[in-house]
């Protein structure tokens, strides 16, 4: 075993160190100008993020959850409506649907890619279905073409949950611009993250853009004139000024994540782990590097003893969460999601991860497997 290292799951301070002077200048600039609410940097960040995605419009909001909720509300989705999403996502996807008064309808995942399964979506459609939310989970684009075909056939709105996939491409297009609307979280740990909560929505639909601008700001464009009963869900100018600095690095950071993933994949190719599978249609951005193993608990503790932090995304599928008991599901309803939830493990992943750190993680995994192998061999004669 090489010398002991401590490898965090994500290292936000390592990233900050690479951009500190620019971030500090941006913060100082905003403090000086003091246009804290819907200031100039909010407009500029919206323009730059829209350009980055090649979308016509972008609307800054206070979180990814708000981005999803306001996107649905912009299309009048509410009580009595159903919105189809997937059981293997972060709970915010489902909660955003519930906040509008609509009902989340869950589907099982594709067994290989772990993305939304279009066949399951089609089967879940009822006369009440209004929208579909595919999630570009772990930074891997969902297979959008069949989803868009189903949506067109049934007259449904598609809101992409791109919270884990800023900059990823599906058949050459940035995710978030394939459906009617794309919702992004800008939570600190995401591929593009603020220094606090933030989110943004992109669209090419000018009516939806107008509606989302009203919804985030008390239904108002002209101060003290309120067209609808909107909310206070604005993106802070301070966060926007930081995000403008970080956006300039996003393509490079995503390229580093892909290189890191490539190195994990090379070093682990002979291990017994199931490694991430990426559809040929996709250019992923590896928000997470998720492997599968039946010995997950043992591997997690083994790595933890060696200073390596791993996390499970997510241990309990939405349909098994107490918060969603009202949906009336039981174990067995989504077998792919349930089986994966028992086996998935996310290895440390961030742009600044060094090849030395990746090597250390891979070595630890290989050592774990050979120690397990010895144990099995020792046990066998006893069992015979
Ligand atoms: C992070 C995340 C969200 C929620 O974003 P917040 O900014 O934390 O509100 C929604 N969906 C997915 C898939 C996420 O990863």
Short mmCIF file of N, CA, C and O in Angstrom, two decimals, residues 196-287:
data_model
loop_
_atom_site.label_atom_id
_atom_site.label_comp_id
_atom_site.label_asym_id
_atom_site.label_seq_id
_atom_site.Cartn_x
_atom_site.Cartn_y
_atom_site.Cartn_z
N UNK A 196 -23.44 29.14 -2.86
CA UNK A 196 -24.72 29.18 -2.15
C UNK A 196 -25.73 28.55 -3.09
O UNK A 196 -25.35 27.95 -4.10
N UNK A 197 -27.03 28.70 -2.80
CA UNK A 197 -28.05 28.12 -3.68
C UNK A 197 -28.30 29.00 -4.89
O UNK A 197 -28.30 30.23 -4.78
N UNK A 198 -28.51 28.37 -6.03
CA UNK A 198 -28.84 29.09 -7.26
C UNK A 198 -29.32 28.08 -8.30
O UNK A 198 -29.10 26.87 -8.16
N UNK A 199 -29.98 28.59 -9.35
CA UNK A 199 -30.44 27.73 -10.44
C UNK A 199 -30.69 28.56 -11.68
O UNK A 199 -30.66 29.81 -11.62
N UNK A 200 -30.89 27.89 -12.82
CA UNK A 200 -31.19 28.64 -14.05
C UNK A 200 -32.01 27.75 -14.98
O UNK A 200 -31.91 26.52 -14.91
N UNK A 201 -32.86 28.40 -15.78
CA UNK A 201 -33.74 27.69 -16.71
C UNK A 201 -33.44 28.18 -18.12
O UNK A 201 -33.33 29.40 -18.32
N UNK A 202 -33.31 27.28 -19.09
CA UNK A 202 -33.13 27.72 -20.48
C UNK A 202 -34.32 27.25 -21.32
O UNK A 202 -34.95 26.23 -21.03
N UNK A 203 -34.62 28.04 -22.37
CA UNK A 203 -35.71 27.68 -23.28
C UNK A 203 -35.57 28.45 -24.59
O UNK A 203 -34.88 29.48 -24.64
N UNK A 204 -36.23 27.94 -25.64
CA UNK A 204 -36.34 28.69 -26.89
C UNK A 204 -37.76 29.19 -27.08
O UNK A 204 -38.09 29.73 -28.12
N UNK A 205 -38.60 29.01 -26.06
CA UNK A 205 -40.01 29.37 -26.13
C UNK A 205 -40.18 30.74 -25.46
O UNK A 205 -40.08 30.86 -24.23
N UNK A 206 -40.46 31.78 -26.25
CA UNK A 206 -40.48 33.14 -25.69
C UNK A 206 -41.63 33.31 -24.69
O UNK A 206 -41.50 34.06 -23.71
N UNK A 207 -42.74 32.62 -24.91
CA UNK A 207 -43.87 32.73 -23.96
C UNK A 207 -43.48 32.14 -22.61
O UNK A 207 -43.78 32.72 -21.55
N UNK A 208 -42.79 31.00 -22.64
CA UNK A 208 -42.36 30.36 -21.38
C UNK A 208 -41.34 31.24 -20.67
O UNK A 208 -41.38 31.41 -19.45
N UNK A 209 -40.42 31.83 -21.45
CA UNK A 209 -39.42 32.74 -20.87
C UNK A 209 -40.12 33.89 -20.13
O UNK A 209 -39.80 34.19 -18.97
N UNK A 210 -41.10 34.52 -20.78
CA UNK A 210 -41.83 35.65 -20.15
C UNK A 210 -42.50 35.20 -18.86
O UNK A 210 -42.43 35.88 -17.83
N UNK A 211 -43.16 34.04 -18.94
CA UNK A 211 -43.90 33.54 -17.79
C UNK A 211 -42.95 33.23 -16.62
O UNK A 211 -43.24 33.57 -15.48
N UNK A 212 -41.81 32.64 -16.91
CA UNK A 212 -40.86 32.28 -15.84
C UNK A 212 -40.27 33.54 -15.20
O UNK A 212 -40.02 33.57 -14.00
N UNK A 213 -40.08 34.59 -16.01
CA UNK A 213 -39.59 35.87 -15.46
C UNK A 213 -40.62 36.48 -14.50
O UNK A 213 -40.27 37.05 -13.47
N UNK A 214 -41.90 36.33 -14.86
CA UNK A 214 -42.96 36.81 -13.96
C UNK A 214 -42.99 35.97 -12.69
O UNK A 214 -43.04 36.49 -11.57
N UNK A 215 -42.94 34.65 -12.89
CA UNK A 215 -43.08 33.73 -11.75
C UNK A 215 -41.98 33.93 -10.70
O UNK A 215 -42.23 33.81 -9.51
N UNK A 216 -40.77 34.25 -11.14
CA UNK A 216 -39.66 34.34 -10.18
C UNK A 216 -39.68 35.66 -9.41
O UNK A 216 -38.93 35.83 -8.45
N UNK A 217 -40.44 36.64 -9.88
CA UNK A 217 -40.37 37.99 -9.32
C UNK A 217 -41.76 38.54 -9.00
O UNK A 217 -42.13 39.61 -9.47
N UNK A 218 -42.54 37.83 -8.18
CA UNK A 218 -43.87 38.26 -7.72
C UNK A 218 -44.83 38.63 -8.85
O UNK A 218 -45.69 39.49 -8.69
N UNK A 219 -44.62 38.03 -10.01
CA UNK A 219 -45.55 38.30 -11.11
C UNK A 219 -45.36 39.67 -11.71
O UNK A 219 -46.28 40.22 -12.35
N UNK A 220 -44.16 40.24 -11.52
CA UNK A 220 -43.97 41.64 -11.88
C UNK A 220 -42.80 41.83 -12.83
O UNK A 220 -41.74 41.22 -12.66
N UNK A 221 -42.99 42.69 -13.84
CA UNK A 221 -41.89 43.17 -14.66
C UNK A 221 -41.69 44.64 -14.34
O UNK A 221 -40.58 45.11 -14.10
N UNK A 222 -42.81 45.38 -14.30
CA UNK A 222 -42.79 46.79 -13.89
C UNK A 222 -43.01 46.82 -12.39
O UNK A 222 -43.98 46.23 -11.88
N UNK A 223 -42.12 47.47 -11.67
CA UNK A 223 -42.15 47.47 -10.21
C UNK A 223 -43.53 47.88 -9.68
O UNK A 223 -44.11 48.88 -10.12
N UNK A 224 -44.04 47.09 -8.74
CA UNK A 224 -45.33 47.29 -8.06
C UNK A 224 -46.54 47.08 -8.98
O UNK A 224 -47.66 47.41 -8.61
N UNK A 225 -46.33 46.51 -10.15
CA UNK A 225 -47.44 46.08 -11.01
C UNK A 225 -47.34 44.57 -11.18
O UNK A 225 -46.32 44.08 -11.68
N UNK A 226 -48.37 43.85 -10.73
CA UNK A 226 -48.28 42.39 -10.64
C UNK A 226 -49.30 41.72 -11.54
O UNK A 226 -50.49 41.83 -11.30
N UNK A 227 -48.79 41.03 -12.56
CA UNK A 227 -49.69 40.41 -13.55
C UNK A 227 -50.24 39.08 -13.07
O UNK A 227 -51.34 38.70 -13.42
N UNK A 228 -49.44 38.36 -12.32
CA UNK A 228 -49.88 37.06 -11.77
C UNK A 228 -49.38 36.95 -10.33
O UNK A 228 -48.56 37.75 -9.89
N UNK A 229 -49.87 35.91 -9.62
CA UNK A 229 -49.41 35.67 -8.25
C UNK A 229 -48.09 34.88 -8.31
O UNK A 229 -48.09 33.66 -8.19
N UNK A 230 -47.01 35.60 -8.52
CA UNK A 230 -45.70 34.95 -8.64
C UNK A 230 -45.04 34.72 -7.29
O UNK A 230 -45.68 34.83 -6.24
N UNK A 231 -43.76 34.41 -7.33
CA UNK A 231 -43.00 34.07 -6.13
C UNK A 231 -41.76 34.94 -6.03
O UNK A 231 -41.47 35.70 -6.95
N UNK A 232 -41.02 34.79 -4.94
CA UNK A 232 -39.71 35.40 -4.83
C UNK A 232 -38.68 34.29 -5.01
O UNK A 232 -38.32 33.61 -4.05
N UNK A 233 -38.25 34.08 -6.22
CA UNK A 233 -37.34 32.96 -6.54
C UNK A 233 -36.18 33.45 -7.40
O UNK A 233 -35.77 32.78 -8.33
N UNK A 234 -35.67 34.66 -7.11
CA UNK A 234 -34.66 35.25 -7.97
C UNK A 234 -33.26 34.72 -7.69
O UNK A 234 -32.94 34.33 -6.57
N UNK A 235 -32.42 34.79 -8.73
CA UNK A 235 -30.99 34.52 -8.60
C UNK A 235 -30.34 35.79 -8.04
O UNK A 235 -30.56 36.88 -8.56
N UNK A 236 -29.52 35.66 -6.99
CA UNK A 236 -28.81 36.81 -6.42
C UNK A 236 -27.75 37.36 -7.39
O UNK A 236 -27.04 36.57 -8.03
N UNK A 237 -27.60 38.66 -7.42
CA UNK A 237 -26.56 39.28 -8.26
C UNK A 237 -25.17 38.81 -7.85
O UNK A 237 -24.30 38.55 -8.69
N UNK A 238 -24.95 38.69 -6.54
CA UNK A 238 -23.65 38.25 -6.03
C UNK A 238 -23.30 36.85 -6.59
O UNK A 238 -22.18 36.62 -7.05
N UNK A 239 -24.27 35.96 -6.55
CA UNK A 239 -24.03 34.61 -7.09
C UNK A 239 -23.80 34.67 -8.60
O UNK A 239 -22.93 33.98 -9.14
N UNK A 240 -24.57 35.51 -9.29
CA UNK A 240 -24.44 35.62 -10.75
C UNK A 240 -23.04 36.10 -11.10
O UNK A 240 -22.43 35.63 -12.08
N UNK A 241 -22.50 37.03 -10.30
CA UNK A 241 -21.17 37.56 -10.62
C UNK A 241 -20.11 36.47 -10.46
O UNK A 241 -19.17 36.38 -11.25
N UNK A 242 -20.28 35.61 -9.47
CA UNK A 242 -19.35 34.47 -9.28
C UNK A 242 -19.53 33.45 -10.41
O UNK A 242 -18.56 32.94 -10.97
N UNK A 243 -20.79 33.19 -10.75
CA UNK A 243 -21.08 32.19 -11.79
C UNK A 243 -20.53 32.61 -13.15
O UNK A 243 -20.13 31.78 -13.96
N UNK A 244 -20.48 33.93 -13.40
CA UNK A 244 -19.91 34.40 -14.68
C UNK A 244 -18.42 34.04 -14.77
O UNK A 244 -17.94 33.66 -15.82
N UNK A 245 -17.72 34.15 -13.64
CA UNK A 245 -16.31 33.76 -13.62
C UNK A 245 -16.19 32.26 -13.87
O UNK A 245 -15.39 31.80 -14.70
N UNK A 246 -17.02 31.48 -13.18
CA UNK A 246 -16.88 30.03 -13.26
C UNK A 246 -17.31 29.46 -14.62
O UNK A 246 -16.74 28.48 -15.08
N UNK A 247 -18.30 30.10 -15.24
CA UNK A 247 -18.79 29.61 -16.54
C UNK A 247 -17.66 29.56 -17.57
O UNK A 247 -17.63 28.67 -18.42
N UNK A 248 -16.73 30.51 -17.48
CA UNK A 248 -15.62 30.54 -18.44
C UNK A 248 -14.74 29.29 -18.35
O UNK A 248 -14.00 28.99 -19.28
N UNK A 249 -14.79 28.60 -17.22
CA UNK A 249 -13.95 27.41 -17.02
C UNK A 249 -14.72 26.10 -17.21
O UNK A 249 -14.12 25.03 -17.14
N UNK A 250 -16.03 26.20 -17.42
CA UNK A 250 -16.84 24.98 -17.36
C UNK A 250 -16.42 23.93 -18.40
O UNK A 250 -16.29 22.75 -18.05
N UNK A 251 -16.19 24.33 -19.64
CA UNK A 251 -15.79 23.34 -20.64
C UNK A 251 -14.48 22.64 -20.26
O UNK A 251 -14.37 21.42 -20.42
N UNK A 252 -13.53 23.41 -19.72
CA UNK A 252 -12.27 22.80 -19.30
C UNK A 252 -12.47 21.85 -18.12
O UNK A 252 -11.90 20.76 -18.07
N UNK A 253 -13.28 22.31 -17.16
CA UNK A 253 -13.54 21.45 -16.00
C UNK A 253 -14.23 20.15 -16.42
O UNK A 253 -13.91 19.07 -15.93
N UNK A 254 -15.18 20.27 -17.35
CA UNK A 254 -15.87 19.06 -17.82
C UNK A 254 -14.91 18.13 -18.56
O UNK A 254 -15.00 16.91 -18.42
N UNK A 255 -13.99 18.73 -19.32
CA UNK A 255 -12.99 17.91 -20.03
C UNK A 255 -12.11 17.17 -19.01
O UNK A 255 -11.78 16.00 -19.19
N UNK A 256 -11.75 17.85 -17.91
CA UNK A 256 -10.98 17.18 -16.85
C UNK A 256 -11.76 16.03 -16.23
O UNK A 256 -11.19 14.96 -15.97
N UNK A 257 -13.03 16.27 -16.00
CA UNK A 257 -13.86 15.19 -15.43
C UNK A 257 -13.88 13.99 -16.36
O UNK A 257 -13.81 12.83 -15.92
N UNK A 258 -13.98 14.25 -17.68
CA UNK A 258 -13.99 13.14 -18.64
C UNK A 258 -12.65 12.40 -18.62
O UNK A 258 -12.61 11.17 -18.67
N UNK A 259 -11.55 13.15 -18.52
CA UNK A 259 -10.23 12.50 -18.45
C UNK A 259 -10.12 11.67 -17.16
O UNK A 259 -9.60 10.56 -17.19
N UNK A 260 -10.61 12.22 -16.07
CA UNK A 260 -10.57 11.48 -14.80
C UNK A 260 -11.37 10.19 -14.91
O UNK A 260 -10.94 9.14 -14.44
N UNK A 261 -12.53 10.28 -15.53
CA UNK A 261 -13.38 9.09 -15.70
C UNK A 261 -12.67 8.06 -16.57
O UNK A 261 -12.68 6.86 -16.27
N UNK A 262 -12.02 8.54 -17.62
CA UNK A 262 -11.29 7.67 -18.54
C UNK A 262 -10.19 6.90 -17.78
O UNK A 262 -10.02 5.70 -17.95
N UNK A 263 -9.50 7.62 -16.89
CA UNK A 263 -8.42 6.99 -16.13
C UNK A 263 -8.98 5.95 -15.14
O UNK A 263 -8.46 4.84 -15.04
N UNK A 264 -10.07 6.30 -14.44
CA UNK A 264 -10.73 5.30 -13.58
C UNK A 264 -11.06 4.06 -14.41
O UNK A 264 -10.82 2.93 -13.99
N UNK A 265 -11.67 4.29 -15.57
CA UNK A 265 -12.13 3.17 -16.40
C UNK A 265 -10.95 2.30 -16.83
O UNK A 265 -11.04 1.07 -16.79
N UNK A 266 -9.82 2.92 -17.21
CA UNK A 266 -8.64 2.14 -17.59
C UNK A 266 -8.12 1.33 -16.41
O UNK A 266 -7.88 0.13 -16.53
N UNK A 267 -7.97 2.00 -15.27
CA UNK A 267 -7.35 1.34 -14.12
C UNK A 267 -8.25 0.26 -13.51
O UNK A 267 -7.75 -0.66 -12.87
N UNK A 268 -9.56 0.39 -13.73
CA UNK A 268 -10.49 -0.56 -13.11
C UNK A 268 -11.02 -1.58 -14.11
O UNK A 268 -11.89 -2.39 -13.77
N UNK A 269 -10.47 -1.56 -15.34
CA UNK A 269 -11.06 -2.41 -16.38
C UNK A 269 -10.97 -3.89 -16.03
O UNK A 269 -11.80 -4.69 -16.46
N UNK A 270 -9.97 -4.29 -15.22
CA UNK A 270 -9.85 -5.71 -14.87
C UNK A 270 -10.53 -6.04 -13.54
O UNK A 270 -10.50 -7.18 -13.10
N UNK A 271 -11.11 -5.05 -12.91
CA UNK A 271 -11.76 -5.32 -11.62
C UNK A 271 -13.13 -5.97 -11.86
O UNK A 271 -13.59 -6.06 -12.98
N UNK A 272 -13.75 -6.39 -10.78
CA UNK A 272 -15.08 -7.00 -10.91
C UNK A 272 -16.20 -5.98 -10.87
O UNK A 272 -17.37 -6.33 -10.92
N UNK A 273 -15.86 -4.71 -10.75
CA UNK A 273 -16.89 -3.67 -10.68
C UNK A 273 -17.57 -3.53 -12.04
O UNK A 273 -16.95 -3.71 -13.08
N UNK A 274 -18.87 -3.17 -12.01
CA UNK A 274 -19.55 -2.76 -13.24
C UNK A 274 -19.29 -1.27 -13.38
O UNK A 274 -19.64 -0.48 -12.51
N UNK A 275 -18.64 -0.89 -14.49
CA UNK A 275 -18.25 0.52 -14.70
C UNK A 275 -19.35 1.25 -15.47
O UNK A 275 -20.19 0.62 -16.10
N UNK A 276 -19.34 2.59 -15.42
CA UNK A 276 -20.41 3.36 -16.08
C UNK A 276 -20.46 3.09 -17.59
O UNK A 276 -19.42 2.97 -18.23
N UNK A 277 -21.67 2.99 -18.11
CA UNK A 277 -21.88 2.81 -19.55
C UNK A 277 -22.45 4.09 -20.11
O UNK A 277 -23.41 4.63 -19.58
N UNK A 278 -21.85 4.59 -21.18
CA UNK A 278 -22.32 5.84 -21.77
C UNK A 278 -22.87 5.53 -23.15
O UNK A 278 -22.22 4.86 -23.94
N UNK A 279 -24.10 6.02 -23.43
CA UNK A 279 -24.68 5.81 -24.76
C UNK A 279 -23.81 6.44 -25.83
O UNK A 279 -23.13 7.45 -25.58
N UNK A 280 -23.79 5.86 -27.03
CA UNK A 280 -22.92 6.36 -28.10
C UNK A 280 -23.38 7.74 -28.56
O UNK A 280 -22.62 8.47 -29.18
N UNK A 281 -24.62 8.09 -28.26
CA UNK A 281 -25.18 9.38 -28.66
C UNK A 281 -24.67 10.52 -27.78
O UNK A 281 -24.96 11.68 -28.04
N UNK A 282 -23.92 10.20 -26.72
CA UNK A 282 -23.73 11.18 -25.66
C UNK A 282 -22.29 11.65 -25.50
O UNK A 282 -21.35 10.89 -25.67
N UNK A 283 -22.14 12.93 -25.15
CA UNK A 283 -20.89 13.41 -24.59
C UNK A 283 -21.19 13.78 -23.14
O UNK A 283 -21.77 14.82 -22.84
N UNK A 284 -20.82 12.87 -22.21
CA UNK A 284 -21.19 13.07 -20.81
C UNK A 284 -20.25 14.06 -20.11
O UNK A 284 -19.20 14.39 -20.66
N UNK A 285 -20.61 14.50 -18.92
CA UNK A 285 -19.74 15.42 -18.16
C UNK A 285 -19.40 14.89 -16.77
O UNK A 285 -18.87 15.63 -15.94
N UNK A 286 -19.71 13.60 -16.53
CA UNK A 286 -19.30 12.93 -15.30
C UNK A 286 -19.42 13.78 -14.05
O UNK A 286 -18.44 13.99 -13.34
N UNK A 287 -20.65 14.25 -13.79
CA UNK A 287 -20.90 14.84 -12.47
C UNK A 287 -20.51 13.82 -11.41
O UNK A 287 -19.91 14.16 -10.40
#
